[in-house]
Amino acid sequence: MARANLARPVALGLVLLFLAAEKTDAALFHETMQDHFDGSNDARWQQEYFVNDTFWKGPESGAPIFVCVGGEGPPLDESVTSASVHCNDAVEWLSETGALFFALQHRYYGCQSNSSACPVAYPIESVRDMRFLSSRQALQDLALFHDHMAKAYALTPANRWITFGGSYPGVLAGFARAKFPHLFFAAVSSSSPIFSRLEMPGYYNYVSRAFMEESVGGSKACRDKIALGHARIGDIFAANETAALRKLEAKFSLSSDSLDSLDARRDFAGVGVADFPAQANDPTCTSPCCNIARICETMLDADAHADPIDALAAVCTEFGFLQTCDKGSECMFTQGLVTLDYMFSSSCAVYDFDDIKRTAAAIDRSNTIYGGYHIDTPRILWIGGTVDPWLALSVQYLTREQVRAGQRMLLVKGASHHAWTHPTRDDDQQTVVDARTYLRHVLAGWLREGTQATAQA
Ligand SMILES: *[C@@H]1O[C@H](CO)[C@@H](O)[C@H](O)[C@H]1NC(C)=O
Ligand SMILES: *[C@@H]1O[C@H](CO)[C@@H](O)[C@H](O)[C@H]1NC(C)=O
Ligand SMILES: *[C@@H]1O[C@H](CO)[C@@H](O)[C@H](O)[C@H]1NC(C)=O
């Protein structure tokens, strides 16, 4: 399938930015890049976003900007500005703060609601079209969105941006703050399974066995080729030889020099360079590389990808989150959150709890043994619910450095998956009500401190 040329005239982008200033809760669009890391690719596309400016006090007021990060199905729609499942903690705080609220559709989820507001031609039919699906690209989308909206609304540095999100979008909300601390002043990361990005040797053993399982389309040859590809990548890292590194980056559509540091390498290969669903493998899924059999087909396609690293690059989507859903209405959990199939499936409501507990326990053990991945950027608030199965993968304690840096964490007793981000209901548990109060208290404190710091500077 030929990819559509998504380049749009710049003029259209300017018109759309102008439209953004109008009062509306309908879908708006801003122009963004297909690939933020490839200077030679100037393809653009229209990314959907929503605005609530009902209480916006204007740039000169110094009121904050709340941005709700999209990243989970179903795609955001206009209800996000008044009754958001993931960000109503922000929406319901608008009247008090006079803040401006944005919700940015995730690059690939948006394809589902509007096939022309998508970085590639939709429906997606080839693995190649998935190559712009990555948390790295999604974070750059947020950065560029910040830039465009700051211009469109004539915002000043006094208008501090706070990211909000629950579940996988909560991970992105936290990472956005960590990655772009100069753009995003603070983050509220709710029920975010951030630890699924850890290196987990026990987990690799498990995945390894799954990919050898012939009844689901695996084989020793497939497993060995995946292992060989990763081993070769390890060799390239160990040799640390410039030409080979640049070649590797190019194969995985990474920007040049992005694999120089140990951190970047861990990020890239720490949980595998591609999305390898194992425990909740769905044999009937149809999207590219969505299950073991289809991944192994790609891996073992000797004509197309004789080299094991090339084969991995063909499978790669970067996500370290591995959740797949059974065809019917039952959603099975493995090691994280997102797979290609999950991105485009709609019925992920019911989790298999036994499975979650087993998996969570396994990850817990690995985390205890191998240590955690700690972001120590100031002003991130992590919130988790104690009856939420995802809690096992979320931040449950802060290190001394994180506390010193000014991060906060709240465990909401008896609360399920980001319950406090849902629209308020009369029968909400008291702990959920208290969580919303605490969240405002923490953010208000940070905003006050930020204002004082600016005044002193
Ligand atoms: C903005 O949010 C408030 C709740 O804080 C809601 O009442 C209002 O309808 C929303 N406005 C839009 C345009 O969605
Ligand atoms: C779909 O997206 C395009 C931008 O690519 C936009 O112009 C169009 O209005 C959108 N359609 C709907 C129904 O929102
Ligand atoms: C690789 O070598 C470069 C110098 O060429 C150095 O800056 C970098 O830190 C090295 N990376 C690792 C992980 O050793």
Short mmCIF file of C-alpha atoms and ligand atoms in Angstrom, two decimals:
data_model
loop_
_atom_site.label_atom_id
_atom_site.label_comp_id
_atom_site.label_asym_id
_atom_site.label_seq_id
_atom_site.Cartn_x
_atom_site.Cartn_y
_atom_site.Cartn_z
CA MET A 1 0.00 0.00 0.00
CA ALA A 2 1.37 3.37 -0.95
CA ARG A 3 1.55 5.88 1.84
CA ALA A 4 -0.50 8.99 1.39
CA ASN A 5 1.36 12.21 0.99
CA LEU A 6 0.36 13.96 4.19
CA ALA A 7 2.10 17.23 3.56
CA ARG A 8 -0.30 20.13 3.90
CA PRO A 9 0.29 23.69 2.84
CA VAL A 10 1.71 25.76 5.65
CA ALA A 11 -1.07 28.29 5.07
CA LEU A 12 -3.65 25.77 6.18
CA GLY A 13 -1.75 25.26 9.40
CA LEU A 14 -1.81 28.99 10.06
CA VAL A 15 -5.55 29.16 9.39
CA LEU A 16 -6.06 26.28 11.81
CA LEU A 17 -3.97 28.01 14.44
CA PHE A 18 -6.10 31.08 13.98
CA LEU A 19 -9.25 29.01 14.39
CA ALA A 20 -7.84 27.71 17.63
CA ALA A 21 -8.42 31.08 19.19
CA GLU A 22 -12.19 30.76 18.70
CA LYS A 23 -14.33 29.56 21.55
CA THR A 24 -15.39 26.01 20.86
CA ASP A 25 -15.38 22.51 22.27
CA ALA A 26 -15.38 20.83 18.84
CA ALA A 27 -12.37 19.10 17.37
CA LEU A 28 -9.63 21.40 16.16
CA PHE A 29 -6.49 20.51 14.27
CA HIS A 30 -2.91 21.68 14.28
CA GLU A 31 -0.20 20.72 11.88
CA THR A 32 2.53 18.44 13.15
CA MET A 33 5.31 16.28 11.80
CA GLN A 34 5.03 12.71 10.64
CA ASP A 35 8.52 12.06 11.97
CA HIS A 36 10.04 14.48 14.47
CA PHE A 37 13.45 12.84 14.24
CA ASP A 38 14.06 12.68 10.52
CA GLY A 39 15.02 16.05 9.09
CA SER A 40 14.67 14.72 5.55
CA ASN A 41 11.02 13.79 6.09
CA ASP A 42 8.87 16.90 5.83
CA ALA A 43 5.52 15.11 5.68
CA ARG A 44 2.94 16.80 7.92
CA TRP A 45 -0.43 15.80 9.22
CA GLN A 46 -3.28 17.34 11.15
CA GLN A 47 -3.39 16.36 14.80
CA GLU A 48 -6.72 16.66 16.54
CA TYR A 49 -7.12 18.57 19.79
CA PHE A 50 -9.88 19.97 21.97
CA VAL A 51 -10.13 23.15 24.00
CA ASN A 52 -12.03 24.26 27.07
CA ASP A 53 -11.62 28.01 27.42
CA THR A 54 -14.85 28.58 29.33
CA PHE A 55 -13.01 29.92 32.37
CA TRP A 56 -9.76 31.03 30.70
CA LYS A 57 -8.62 34.29 32.24
CA GLY A 58 -6.22 35.12 29.43
CA PRO A 59 -2.44 35.11 29.06
CA GLU A 60 -1.85 38.25 31.13
CA SER A 61 -3.58 36.66 34.14
CA GLY A 62 -0.74 34.18 34.56
CA ALA A 63 -3.32 31.40 34.85
CA PRO A 64 -2.02 27.91 34.13
CA ILE A 65 -2.52 25.70 31.08
CA PHE A 66 -3.74 22.16 31.59
CA VAL A 67 -3.03 19.63 28.90
CA CYS A 68 -4.75 16.28 28.86
CA VAL A 69 -2.53 13.76 27.14
CA GLY A 70 -4.28 11.33 24.79
CA GLY A 71 -2.88 7.85 24.42
CA GLU A 72 -5.45 5.18 25.02
CA GLY A 73 -8.49 3.88 23.24
CA PRO A 74 -11.15 4.88 22.59
CA PRO A 75 -9.91 8.07 20.90
CA LEU A 76 -10.69 11.38 22.60
CA ASP A 77 -13.84 13.13 21.45
CA GLU A 78 -15.36 16.51 22.28
CA SER A 79 -16.67 15.19 25.61
CA VAL A 80 -13.06 15.35 26.88
CA THR A 81 -13.48 19.06 27.61
CA SER A 82 -16.35 18.53 30.02
CA ALA A 83 -16.48 14.86 31.08
CA SER A 84 -13.11 13.23 30.61
CA VAL A 85 -12.38 9.77 31.97
CA HIS A 86 -8.65 10.50 32.03
CA CYS A 87 -8.48 14.19 32.91
CA ASN A 88 -11.57 15.39 34.71
CA ASP A 89 -9.37 16.23 37.68
CA ALA A 90 -8.13 19.04 35.41
CA VAL A 91 -11.49 19.88 33.81
CA GLU A 92 -13.24 20.32 37.16
CA TRP A 93 -10.52 22.65 38.40
CA LEU A 94 -10.92 25.18 35.59
CA SER A 95 -13.40 27.53 37.20
CA GLU A 96 -11.23 27.95 40.30
CA THR A 97 -7.95 28.42 38.44
CA GLY A 98 -9.13 30.26 35.33
CA ALA A 99 -6.93 27.84 33.40
CA LEU A 100 -7.02 27.03 29.72
CA PHE A 101 -7.57 23.34 29.00
CA PHE A 102 -6.28 21.41 26.02
CA ALA A 103 -6.61 17.74 25.17
CA LEU A 104 -4.28 16.40 22.51
CA GLN A 105 -5.28 13.32 20.58
CA HIS A 106 -2.59 10.63 20.43
CA ARG A 107 -1.07 10.35 16.97
CA TYR A 108 -2.28 6.84 16.19
CA TYR A 109 -5.55 6.76 18.17
CA GLY A 110 -6.74 9.78 16.28
CA CYS A 111 -6.63 7.72 13.08
CA GLN A 112 -9.60 5.79 14.36
CA SER A 113 -11.85 8.79 14.83
CA ASN A 114 -10.72 10.65 11.72
CA SER A 115 -8.69 8.75 9.17
CA SER A 116 -7.31 11.95 7.67
CA ALA A 117 -6.01 13.18 11.05
CA CYS A 118 -3.44 10.43 11.17
CA PRO A 119 0.32 10.36 10.50
CA VAL A 120 -0.06 7.57 7.92
CA ALA A 121 -2.73 6.29 5.56
CA TYR A 122 -5.50 4.57 7.49
CA PRO A 123 -6.46 1.74 7.86
CA ILE A 124 -2.92 0.70 8.59
CA GLU A 125 -1.93 -2.31 6.62
CA SER A 126 1.79 -2.66 6.84
CA VAL A 127 4.33 -2.86 9.61
CA ARG A 128 6.15 0.00 7.95
CA ASP A 129 3.22 2.29 8.65
CA MET A 130 3.59 1.62 12.36
CA ARG A 131 7.06 3.05 12.51
CA PHE A 132 5.91 6.47 13.69
CA LEU A 133 4.07 4.90 16.61
CA SER A 134 6.32 5.51 19.56
CA SER A 135 6.29 7.24 22.88
CA ARG A 136 9.23 9.31 21.64
CA GLN A 137 7.18 10.69 18.75
CA ALA A 138 4.14 11.21 21.01
CA LEU A 139 6.25 13.29 23.41
CA GLN A 140 7.58 15.40 20.55
CA ASP A 141 3.97 15.90 19.45
CA LEU A 142 3.30 17.39 22.86
CA ALA A 143 6.31 19.68 22.63
CA LEU A 144 5.32 20.98 19.20
CA PHE A 145 1.72 21.38 20.34
CA HIS A 146 2.99 23.50 23.23
CA ASP A 147 4.85 25.66 20.77
CA HIS A 148 1.88 26.16 18.45
CA MET A 149 -0.63 26.88 21.20
CA ALA A 150 1.71 29.25 22.99
CA LYS A 151 1.77 31.29 19.76
CA ALA A 152 -1.92 30.92 18.94
CA TYR A 153 -2.99 32.06 22.42
CA ALA A 154 -0.12 34.54 22.96
CA LEU A 155 0.86 32.70 26.13
CA THR A 156 3.77 33.81 28.27
CA PRO A 157 6.14 31.87 30.51
CA ALA A 158 3.88 32.91 33.40
CA ASN A 159 1.21 30.61 31.97
CA ARG A 160 2.56 27.35 33.34
CA TRP A 161 1.69 24.11 31.61
CA ILE A 162 0.68 21.08 33.62
CA THR A 163 0.26 17.69 31.98
CA PHE A 164 -2.47 15.29 33.08
CA GLY A 165 -3.12 11.69 32.17
CA GLY A 166 -4.27 8.37 33.53
CA SER A 167 -2.91 4.93 32.71
CA TYR A 168 -0.66 4.91 29.63
CA PRO A 169 -1.34 8.61 28.97
CA GLY A 170 -0.29 9.09 32.60
CA VAL A 171 3.09 7.64 31.70
CA LEU A 172 3.34 10.11 28.82
CA ALA A 173 2.25 12.98 31.10
CA GLY A 174 5.08 12.15 33.52
CA PHE A 175 7.63 11.62 30.77
CA ALA A 176 6.67 14.90 29.09
CA ARG A 177 7.55 16.75 32.29
CA ALA A 178 10.79 14.79 32.67
CA LYS A 179 11.80 15.20 29.05
CA PHE A 180 10.73 18.82 28.53
CA PRO A 181 10.97 20.43 31.96
CA HIS A 182 11.26 23.87 30.34
CA LEU A 183 7.90 23.40 28.57
CA PHE A 184 5.90 21.52 31.13
CA PHE A 185 5.99 22.94 34.63
CA ALA A 186 4.44 19.99 36.43
CA ALA A 187 2.70 16.68 35.81
CA VAL A 188 -0.07 14.65 37.38
CA SER A 189 0.56 11.07 36.44
CA SER A 190 -2.33 8.86 37.53
CA SER A 191 -2.22 5.07 37.70
CA SER A 192 0.64 5.02 35.26
CA PRO A 193 2.38 1.66 34.82
CA ILE A 194 5.73 3.30 34.46
CA PHE A 195 7.70 0.31 35.68
CA SER A 196 6.80 -1.78 32.67
CA ARG A 197 9.68 -0.01 31.01
CA LEU A 198 12.17 -1.63 33.30
CA GLU A 199 14.71 -4.13 32.30
CA MET A 200 13.27 -7.36 33.53
CA PRO A 201 15.45 -10.40 32.95
CA GLY A 202 12.81 -12.70 34.45
CA TYR A 203 10.34 -11.29 32.03
CA TYR A 204 12.65 -11.93 29.12
CA ASN A 205 12.91 -15.56 30.10
CA TYR A 206 9.17 -15.74 30.03
CA VAL A 207 8.86 -14.07 26.65
CA SER A 208 11.64 -16.22 25.36
CA ARG A 209 9.77 -19.40 26.22
CA ALA A 210 6.58 -18.05 24.68
CA PHE A 211 8.29 -17.36 21.38
CA MET A 212 9.48 -20.97 21.24
CA GLU A 213 5.94 -22.28 21.76
CA GLU A 214 4.96 -23.97 18.51
CA SER A 215 1.24 -24.18 19.27
CA VAL A 216 1.03 -20.38 18.95
CA GLY A 217 3.26 -20.06 15.91
CA GLY A 218 6.58 -19.71 17.72
CA SER A 219 9.68 -21.76 17.10
CA LYS A 220 13.21 -22.14 18.34
CA ALA A 221 14.40 -20.57 15.10
CA CYS A 222 12.22 -17.50 15.74
CA ARG A 223 13.31 -17.16 19.34
CA ASP A 224 16.94 -17.59 18.37
CA LYS A 225 16.75 -14.95 15.69
CA ILE A 226 15.17 -12.45 18.10
CA ALA A 227 17.90 -13.26 20.61
CA LEU A 228 20.61 -13.02 17.98
CA GLY A 229 19.34 -9.64 16.80
CA HIS A 230 19.39 -8.30 20.34
CA ALA A 231 22.80 -9.83 20.96
CA ARG A 232 24.16 -8.14 17.84
CA ILE A 233 22.72 -4.84 19.02
CA GLY A 234 24.50 -5.48 22.32
CA ASP A 235 27.72 -6.07 20.41
CA ILE A 236 27.32 -2.79 18.57
CA PHE A 237 26.78 -1.00 21.89
CA ALA A 238 29.77 -2.71 23.46
CA ALA A 239 32.05 -1.82 20.55
CA ASN A 240 30.70 1.77 20.66
CA GLU A 241 31.89 2.36 17.13
CA THR A 242 30.43 5.44 15.48
CA ALA A 243 29.64 4.16 11.99
CA ALA A 244 27.89 1.05 13.28
CA LEU A 245 25.85 3.09 15.78
CA ARG A 246 24.71 5.53 13.11
CA LYS A 247 23.67 2.63 10.91
CA LEU A 248 21.72 1.05 13.75
CA GLU A 249 19.93 4.32 14.51
CA ALA A 250 18.98 4.69 10.86
CA LYS A 251 17.53 1.18 10.76
CA PHE A 252 15.21 1.98 13.66
CA SER A 253 14.36 5.49 12.43
CA LEU A 254 16.11 7.05 15.40
CA SER A 255 17.80 10.38 15.12
CA SER A 256 21.53 10.37 14.66
CA ASP A 257 23.57 10.17 17.89
CA SER A 258 20.49 9.18 19.89
CA LEU A 259 22.06 5.90 20.99
CA ASP A 260 25.24 7.37 22.43
CA SER A 261 24.37 7.33 26.09
CA LEU A 262 23.80 4.34 28.28
CA ASP A 263 20.39 5.70 29.30
CA ALA A 264 19.27 5.97 25.70
CA ARG A 265 20.46 2.44 25.03
CA ARG A 266 18.59 1.13 28.04
CA ASP A 267 15.51 2.97 26.89
CA PHE A 268 15.83 1.56 23.42
CA ALA A 269 16.68 -2.05 24.13
CA GLY A 270 15.95 -2.47 27.84
CA VAL A 271 12.57 -4.06 27.29
CA GLY A 272 13.25 -5.33 23.81
CA VAL A 273 13.41 -3.15 20.74
CA ALA A 274 9.93 -4.14 19.64
CA ASP A 275 6.59 -5.09 21.03
CA PHE A 276 6.63 -8.79 21.80
CA PRO A 277 3.27 -9.92 23.19
CA ALA A 278 3.60 -13.13 25.10
CA GLN A 279 1.27 -14.08 27.91
CA ALA A 280 -1.89 -12.70 26.35
CA ASN A 281 -0.96 -13.60 22.85
CA ASP A 282 -4.04 -13.32 20.64
CA PRO A 283 -3.80 -15.95 17.89
CA THR A 284 -6.69 -14.44 15.93
CA CYS A 285 -5.54 -10.84 15.69
CA THR A 286 -5.02 -9.44 12.24
CA SER A 287 -2.83 -6.34 12.44
CA PRO A 288 0.85 -6.57 11.57
CA CYS A 289 3.08 -8.23 14.16
CA CYS A 290 0.20 -8.39 16.64
CA ASN A 291 0.96 -11.88 17.89
CA ILE A 292 3.72 -14.43 18.15
CA ALA A 293 2.89 -16.17 14.90
CA ARG A 294 2.89 -12.94 12.92
CA ILE A 295 6.05 -11.65 14.55
CA CYS A 296 7.78 -14.93 13.82
CA GLU A 297 6.63 -14.76 10.21
CA THR A 298 8.31 -11.38 9.92
CA MET A 299 11.37 -12.47 11.87
CA LEU A 300 11.88 -15.58 9.75
CA ASP A 301 11.17 -13.97 6.38
CA ALA A 302 14.65 -14.70 5.09
CA ASP A 303 14.07 -12.92 1.77
CA ALA A 304 13.01 -9.63 3.28
CA HIS A 305 15.11 -9.60 6.43
CA ALA A 306 18.00 -12.03 6.37
CA ASP A 307 19.85 -9.94 8.93
CA PRO A 308 18.40 -10.40 12.44
CA ILE A 309 18.68 -6.69 13.25
CA ASP A 310 16.78 -5.83 10.06
CA ALA A 311 14.12 -8.31 11.09
CA LEU A 312 13.82 -6.68 14.52
CA ALA A 313 13.57 -3.26 12.91
CA ALA A 314 10.67 -4.56 10.84
CA VAL A 315 8.87 -5.66 13.99
CA CYS A 316 9.83 -2.61 16.03
CA THR A 317 7.29 -0.15 17.38
CA GLU A 318 9.31 0.94 20.43
CA PHE A 319 6.56 0.48 23.00
CA GLY A 320 7.67 -1.45 26.03
CA PHE A 321 4.10 -1.99 27.10
CA LEU A 322 2.67 -5.32 26.33
CA GLN A 323 -1.02 -5.81 26.71
CA THR A 324 -3.13 -7.69 24.24
CA CYS A 325 -6.84 -8.31 24.22
CA ASP A 326 -8.77 -11.45 23.42
CA LYS A 327 -11.06 -11.17 20.48
CA GLY A 328 -14.32 -11.21 22.44
CA SER A 329 -14.93 -8.80 25.27
CA GLU A 330 -12.21 -10.00 27.57
CA CYS A 331 -8.98 -8.11 27.82
CA MET A 332 -5.95 -10.04 29.02
CA PHE A 333 -2.97 -8.45 30.74
CA THR A 334 0.63 -9.35 30.19
CA GLN A 335 3.44 -6.99 31.05
CA GLY A 336 2.18 -3.52 30.34
CA LEU A 337 -0.21 -1.48 28.34
CA VAL A 338 -0.21 -1.14 24.60
CA THR A 339 0.18 -3.38 21.63
CA LEU A 340 -0.56 -2.72 18.01
CA ASP A 341 -3.72 -4.74 18.19
CA TYR A 342 -4.81 -3.00 21.35
CA MET A 343 -4.37 0.35 19.65
CA PHE A 344 -7.15 -0.50 17.25
CA SER A 345 -9.41 -2.72 19.29
CA SER A 346 -12.30 -1.25 21.20
CA SER A 347 -13.40 -3.74 23.85
CA CYS A 348 -10.78 -3.76 26.55
CA ALA A 349 -12.98 -3.47 29.59
CA VAL A 350 -12.54 -6.68 31.51
CA TYR A 351 -9.20 -7.80 32.86
CA ASP A 352 -8.24 -11.30 33.89
CA PHE A 353 -7.32 -10.66 37.50
CA ASP A 354 -5.48 -13.90 38.20
CA ASP A 355 -3.31 -13.21 35.26
CA ILE A 356 -2.64 -9.69 36.47
CA LYS A 357 -1.67 -10.86 39.91
CA ARG A 358 0.74 -13.44 38.56
CA THR A 359 2.31 -10.99 36.20
CA ALA A 360 2.46 -8.22 38.76
CA ALA A 361 4.14 -10.51 41.25
CA ALA A 362 6.75 -11.49 38.69
CA ILE A 363 7.49 -7.88 37.85
CA ASP A 364 7.60 -6.96 41.53
CA ARG A 365 10.28 -9.55 42.10
CA SER A 366 12.32 -8.28 39.18
CA ASN A 367 12.00 -4.71 40.41
CA THR A 368 13.11 -5.65 43.88
CA ILE A 369 16.12 -7.45 42.52
CA TYR A 370 17.14 -5.11 39.76
CA GLY A 371 16.06 -1.73 41.09
CA GLY A 372 13.72 0.84 39.66
CA TYR A 373 13.73 3.40 36.95
CA HIS A 374 13.47 6.72 38.77
CA ILE A 375 12.69 10.02 37.23
CA ASP A 376 13.88 12.72 39.58
CA THR A 377 12.48 15.79 37.84
CA PRO A 378 10.77 18.09 40.34
CA ARG A 379 7.00 18.62 40.43
CA ILE A 380 5.64 15.28 39.32
CA LEU A 381 2.69 13.97 41.29
CA TRP A 382 2.19 10.22 41.03
CA ILE A 383 -1.18 8.90 42.13
CA GLY A 384 -2.16 5.25 42.34
CA GLY A 385 -5.23 3.35 43.55
CA THR A 386 -4.71 0.49 45.98
CA VAL A 387 -7.22 -1.88 44.36
CA ASP A 388 -5.94 -1.12 40.89
CA PRO A 389 -4.14 -4.10 39.38
CA TRP A 390 -1.88 -1.70 37.51
CA LEU A 391 -0.58 -0.39 40.79
CA ALA A 392 2.02 -3.13 40.80
CA LEU A 393 3.62 -1.42 37.80
CA SER A 394 3.18 2.13 39.07
CA VAL A 395 5.20 4.37 41.33
CA GLN A 396 4.46 3.18 44.88
CA TYR A 397 7.20 4.93 46.77
CA LEU A 398 9.53 7.81 46.11
CA THR A 399 13.26 7.67 46.49
CA ARG A 400 14.96 10.18 48.74
CA GLU A 401 16.15 12.01 45.60
CA GLN A 402 12.61 12.22 44.26
CA VAL A 403 11.29 13.56 47.55
CA ARG A 404 14.13 16.04 47.76
CA ALA A 405 13.43 17.07 44.16
CA GLY A 406 9.88 17.86 45.24
CA GLN A 407 7.95 14.99 43.73
CA ARG A 408 4.82 13.80 45.50
CA MET A 409 3.03 10.51 45.59
CA LEU A 410 -0.40 9.52 46.78
CA LEU A 411 -1.86 6.04 47.18
CA VAL A 412 -5.63 6.26 47.15
CA LYS A 413 -7.05 3.65 49.44
CA GLY A 414 -9.65 1.42 47.84
CA ALA A 415 -9.55 3.28 44.53
CA SER A 416 -9.54 1.55 41.17
CA HIS A 417 -7.70 2.55 38.01
CA HIS A 418 -7.37 6.38 38.06
CA ALA A 419 -10.84 6.73 39.63
CA TRP A 420 -10.06 10.33 40.72
CA THR A 421 -9.58 11.45 37.11
CA HIS A 422 -13.14 10.42 36.22
CA PRO A 423 -16.01 12.92 36.36
CA THR A 424 -17.09 13.48 39.95
CA ARG A 425 -20.09 11.47 41.09
CA ASP A 426 -22.21 11.85 44.20
CA ASP A 427 -21.34 8.37 45.37
CA ASP A 428 -17.56 8.67 44.97
CA GLN A 429 -15.60 7.11 47.80
CA GLN A 430 -14.31 9.61 50.34
CA THR A 431 -10.72 8.62 49.50
CA VAL A 432 -11.29 9.57 45.85
CA VAL A 433 -12.81 12.90 46.88
CA ASP A 434 -9.81 13.48 49.14
CA ALA A 435 -7.42 12.59 46.32
CA ARG A 436 -8.86 15.37 44.16
CA THR A 437 -8.49 17.81 47.05
CA TYR A 438 -4.90 16.73 47.64
CA LEU A 439 -4.05 17.04 43.96
CA ARG A 440 -5.29 20.65 43.87
CA HIS A 441 -3.44 21.40 47.08
CA VAL A 442 -0.15 20.09 45.68
CA LEU A 443 -0.51 21.80 42.31
CA ALA A 444 -1.60 25.09 43.85
CA GLY A 445 1.50 24.97 46.06
CA TRP A 446 3.77 24.36 43.11
CA LEU A 447 2.16 27.13 41.09
CA ARG A 448 2.59 29.53 44.03
CA GLU A 449 6.26 28.60 44.43
CA GLY A 450 6.77 29.02 40.68
CA THR A 451 5.23 32.48 40.78
CA GLN A 452 7.43 33.50 43.72
CA ALA A 453 10.53 32.18 41.96
CA THR A 454 9.66 34.24 38.88
CA ALA A 455 9.05 37.35 40.99
CA GLN A 456 12.43 36.96 42.69
CA ALA A 457 14.30 36.35 39.47
C1 LIG B 1 -15.36 23.39 30.55
O1 LIG B 1 -15.38 22.74 31.80
C2 LIG B 1 -16.49 23.06 32.62
C3 LIG B 1 -16.29 22.31 33.92
O2 LIG B 1 -15.18 22.83 34.59
C4 LIG B 1 -17.77 22.71 31.95
O3 LIG B 1 -18.85 23.08 32.74
C5 LIG B 1 -17.85 23.41 30.61
O4 LIG B 1 -18.99 23.01 29.92
C6 LIG B 1 -16.62 23.08 29.79
N1 LIG B 1 -16.60 23.84 28.56
C7 LIG B 1 -16.49 23.27 27.36
C8 LIG B 1 -16.41 24.22 26.20
O5 LIG B 1 -16.47 22.06 27.22
C1 LIG B 2 -10.75 15.19 9.83
O1 LIG B 2 -9.47 15.73 9.83
C2 LIG B 2 -9.25 16.76 8.90
C3 LIG B 2 -7.80 17.20 9.09
O2 LIG B 2 -6.93 16.26 8.56
C4 LIG B 2 -10.19 17.90 9.14
O3 LIG B 2 -9.99 18.91 8.19
C5 LIG B 2 -11.61 17.40 9.08
O4 LIG B 2 -12.50 18.45 9.40
C6 LIG B 2 -11.79 16.27 10.07
N1 LIG B 2 -13.14 15.73 9.95
C7 LIG B 2 -13.96 15.68 10.99
C8 LIG B 2 -15.28 15.03 10.72
O5 LIG B 2 -13.66 16.10 12.09
C1 LIG B 3 30.70 5.87 23.28
O1 LIG B 3 31.78 6.64 22.83
C2 LIG B 3 31.57 8.04 22.91
C3 LIG B 3 32.82 8.73 22.37
O2 LIG B 3 33.03 8.35 21.06
C4 LIG B 3 31.31 8.45 24.34
O3 LIG B 3 31.01 9.82 24.40
C5 LIG B 3 30.12 7.67 24.89
O4 LIG B 3 29.95 7.98 26.26
C6 LIG B 3 30.36 6.18 24.71
N1 LIG B 3 29.15 5.51 25.15
C7 LIG B 3 29.18 4.54 26.04
C8 LIG B 3 27.85 4.02 26.45
O5 LIG B 3 30.20 4.07 26.51
#
